Coordinates of C-alpha atoms in Angstrom, one line a residue:
M245 CA 6.2 -11.3 28.2
I246 CA 8.2 -9.6 25.4
K247 CA 11.5 -8.8 26.2
L248 CA 13.5 -7.7 22.7
I249 CA 11.7 -6.1 19.5
I250 CA 13.5 -6.4 16.6
F251 CA 12.9 -3.8 13.8
D252 CA 12.9 -3.5 9.9
L253 CA 15.2 0.2 9.2
D254 CA 14.0 1.3 6.1
G255 CA 10.4 1.9 6.2
T256 CA 9.7 1.3 9.9
L257 CA 12.4 3.3 11.8
L258 CA 13.3 5.6 9.3
N259 CA 11.0 7.2 6.4
T260 CA 14.2 6.8 3.9
I261 CA 12.3 6.5 0.3
D262 CA 13.3 10.2 -1.3
D263 CA 16.9 10.0 -0.5
L264 CA 17.3 6.4 -1.7
A265 CA 15.4 7.5 -4.9
D266 CA 17.4 10.7 -5.4
S267 CA 20.6 8.6 -5.4
M268 CA 19.4 6.3 -7.7
N269 CA 18.1 8.4 -9.9
S270 CA 20.9 10.8 -10.3
V271 CA 23.1 8.1 -11.0
L272 CA 20.3 6.6 -13.6
Q273 CA 20.3 10.2 -15.2
Q274 CA 24.3 10.3 -15.4
N275 CA 24.4 7.0 -17.5
G276 CA 21.7 8.0 -20.2
Y277 CA 18.8 6.0 -18.2
P278 CA 15.5 7.1 -17.1
A279 CA 14.5 7.8 -13.6
H280 CA 11.8 6.7 -11.8
D281 CA 9.0 8.3 -9.7
T282 CA 9.9 8.2 -5.6
D283 CA 6.7 6.0 -5.4
A284 CA 8.4 3.6 -7.7
Y285 CA 11.1 3.2 -5.1
K286 CA 8.6 1.6 -2.3
Y287 CA 8.3 -1.7 -4.1
F288 CA 12.4 -1.5 -5.2
V289 CA 13.6 -1.7 -1.7
G290 CA 13.6 -4.3 0.3
D291 CA 15.5 -7.6 -0.6
G292 CA 18.9 -5.2 -0.3
V293 CA 20.7 -2.4 -2.1
A294 CA 21.8 -5.0 -5.0
M295 CA 18.2 -5.9 -5.8
L296 CA 17.2 -2.3 -5.7
V297 CA 20.0 -1.5 -8.0
R298 CA 18.6 -4.2 -10.7
R299 CA 15.0 -3.3 -10.5
A300 CA 15.4 0.3 -11.3
L301 CA 17.7 -0.3 -14.2
P302 CA 16.7 -1.8 -18.0
K303 CA 16.6 -5.7 -18.0
E304 CA 19.4 -5.5 -20.5
V305 CA 22.5 -3.8 -19.1
T306 CA 25.4 -5.9 -18.6
E307 CA 26.8 -7.8 -15.3
A308 CA 29.6 -4.9 -16.0
T309 CA 27.5 -2.1 -16.2
F310 CA 25.2 -3.5 -13.4
T311 CA 28.3 -3.3 -10.8
K312 CA 29.6 -0.2 -12.1
L313 CA 26.2 1.4 -11.0
L314 CA 26.1 -0.4 -8.1
N315 CA 28.7 1.2 -6.3
D316 CA 27.8 4.2 -8.0
F317 CA 25.1 4.2 -6.1
M318 CA 26.4 3.5 -2.8
N319 CA 29.0 6.6 -3.6
E320 CA 26.0 8.5 -3.8
Y321 CA 24.0 7.2 -1.4
E322 CA 26.9 7.6 0.9
L323 CA 26.6 11.8 0.3
R324 CA 23.0 11.8 0.1
K325 CA 21.5 9.4 3.0
A326 CA 20.9 12.4 5.6
D327 CA 19.3 15.0 3.1
K328 CA 15.4 14.0 3.6
T329 CA 15.2 10.9 5.4
A330 CA 14.0 11.2 9.1
P331 CA 12.0 9.3 11.7
Y332 CA 8.7 8.4 11.4
A333 CA 5.9 10.8 13.6
G334 CA 6.4 9.4 17.3
M335 CA 8.9 7.0 16.5
I336 CA 11.6 8.2 18.8
E337 CA 9.3 8.8 21.7
T338 CA 8.2 5.4 21.4
L339 CA 11.5 4.1 21.6
D340 CA 12.1 6.3 24.4
K341 CA 9.0 4.3 26.8
L342 CA 9.8 1.1 25.8
Q343 CA 13.8 1.1 26.6
E344 CA 12.7 2.9 29.6
K345 CA 10.2 -0.5 29.9
G346 CA 13.2 -2.3 29.7
I347 CA 12.6 -3.4 26.2
L348 CA 15.5 -4.3 24.7
L349 CA 16.0 -2.6 20.9
A350 CA 17.6 -4.3 17.9
V351 CA 17.6 -3.2 14.2
A352 CA 17.7 -5.9 11.1
T353 CA 18.0 -4.7 8.0
N354 CA 19.2 -5.2 4.1
K355 CA 21.2 -2.1 4.3
P356 CA 24.7 -2.5 3.7
H357 CA 26.2 -2.7 7.7
E358 CA 28.8 -0.4 7.0
L359 CA 26.6 2.6 6.9
L360 CA 24.5 1.8 10.1
P361 CA 26.5 3.3 12.6
D362 CA 26.7 7.1 11.3
L363 CA 22.7 6.5 10.7
M364 CA 22.1 4.9 14.2
A365 CA 23.9 7.6 16.2
H366 CA 22.4 10.7 13.9
Y367 CA 18.9 9.7 13.7
F368 CA 18.5 8.0 17.6
P369 CA 21.3 9.7 20.2
T370 CA 18.9 8.0 22.6
I371 CA 18.8 4.4 22.2
K372 CA 21.0 2.1 23.5
W373 CA 20.4 -0.7 20.8
A374 CA 21.1 -4.3 21.9
A375 CA 21.9 -5.1 18.2
V376 CA 21.7 -3.7 15.1
F377 CA 22.8 -6.0 12.0
G378 CA 22.4 -5.0 8.0
N379 CA 23.8 -7.0 4.8
R380 CA 27.0 -8.6 5.7
K381 CA 29.1 -10.4 3.5
D382 CA 29.0 -14.2 3.4
V383 CA 25.6 -13.3 5.3
P384 CA 22.1 -14.1 3.3
V385 CA 19.6 -11.7 3.2
K386 CA 16.2 -11.1 4.4
P387 CA 14.1 -12.8 4.5
H388 CA 16.7 -15.5 5.5
P389 CA 16.2 -15.9 8.7
Q390 CA 20.3 -15.9 9.7
I391 CA 20.2 -11.8 11.0
V392 CA 17.3 -12.6 13.3
Y393 CA 19.4 -15.3 14.9
D394 CA 22.8 -13.3 15.3
I395 CA 20.3 -10.7 17.2
L396 CA 18.9 -13.5 19.4
N397 CA 22.4 -14.7 19.9
V398 CA 24.2 -11.4 20.6
T399 CA 20.7 -10.8 23.4
N400 CA 20.1 -14.2 24.8
I401 CA 16.6 -13.8 24.6
N402 CA 14.1 -16.9 23.7
K403 CA 11.9 -16.4 20.1
T404 CA 8.9 -16.9 22.0
N405 CA 10.1 -13.1 24.0
V406 CA 10.4 -11.6 20.7
L407 CA 8.3 -9.0 18.5
Y408 CA 9.9 -8.6 14.9
V409 CA 8.2 -5.1 13.3
G410 CA 8.5 -4.7 9.9
D411 CA 6.9 -2.9 6.8
T412 CA 6.9 -5.7 4.3
A413 CA 6.3 -9.2 3.0
V414 CA 9.9 -9.7 3.3
D415 CA 9.9 -8.7 7.3
M416 CA 7.2 -11.0 7.6
Q417 CA 8.7 -14.2 6.2
T418 CA 11.7 -12.9 7.7
A419 CA 10.0 -13.2 10.8
Q420 CA 7.9 -16.3 10.1
N421 CA 11.4 -18.4 9.2
A422 CA 12.7 -17.5 12.5
G423 CA 9.8 -18.5 14.4
L424 CA 8.7 -15.0 15.8
K425 CA 5.6 -13.2 16.2
K426 CA 4.8 -10.5 13.3
V427 CA 3.7 -7.2 13.5
G428 CA 3.3 -5.2 10.2
V429 CA 3.3 -0.9 10.3
L430 CA 1.1 0.9 7.6
W431 CA 3.6 4.0 7.8
G432 CA 6.2 2.2 6.0
F433 CA 6.5 1.4 2.0
R434 CA 4.0 -1.3 1.6
P435 CA -0.1 -1.2 1.4
K436 CA -2.0 -3.2 4.3
E437 CA -3.4 -6.1 1.6
E438 CA 0.6 -6.8 1.6
L439 CA 1.1 -7.3 4.9
E440 CA -2.2 -9.7 5.5
Q441 CA -1.2 -11.6 2.9
A442 CA 1.7 -12.1 4.4
D443 CA 0.0 -13.4 8.0
A444 CA 0.7 -10.5 9.7
D445 CA 0.2 -11.2 13.5
Y446 CA -0.6 -7.7 14.1
I447 CA -1.1 -4.5 12.0
I448 CA -0.4 -1.0 13.5
M449 CA -1.1 2.2 11.9
H450 CA 1.4 4.3 14.7
P451 CA 4.3 3.6 16.6
Q452 CA 2.4 3.8 19.9
E453 CA 0.7 1.4 19.7
L454 CA 3.4 -1.4 20.0
M455 CA 3.1 -0.1 24.0
G456 CA -0.2 -2.1 24.2
L457 CA 1.4 -5.5 22.1
I458 CA 4.4 -5.6 24.7

């Protein structure tokens, strides 16, 4: 019996790709670097903000430049983070139904932790999250399982009663490392082939399909 579902955020609960791309492209253009197509950012994201910035920048930039532009990106994204971002179709309704059934809901993301309270309150006002954890200082990012362990400690749910839901191979590896059942979603940033190669236990096309897995 499933008692807890842990969700990735970007590409799973929220379609954030346009705001991420617009923010980074603005920083690149302001500093004389070429911008990227929005679709390219679907492969830049997933391993935390620092890796997004590194992947978007030319390889020859200095560490000092990288540090500056990482800070610039954070400032730019703070301004743009809600311009185009929205929950995926059917997500709010599905979360409400899961919550009504008594399923605990949590979030494990590599997005900076300090950004999460405002985002979650703005986009999911009806959801009472059992735990929401992002990228925190001195805590390794996904696919390291520590973020999942932190959620399990807060909720006190046995891992045999947990599903992990995400859209990338990083998410599937995170769930694998933590010993959880892996649900890959096809509405996010990565193709079905990536989820299959990452040994997803289930692959779903719509949030409502989660109701059949609990």
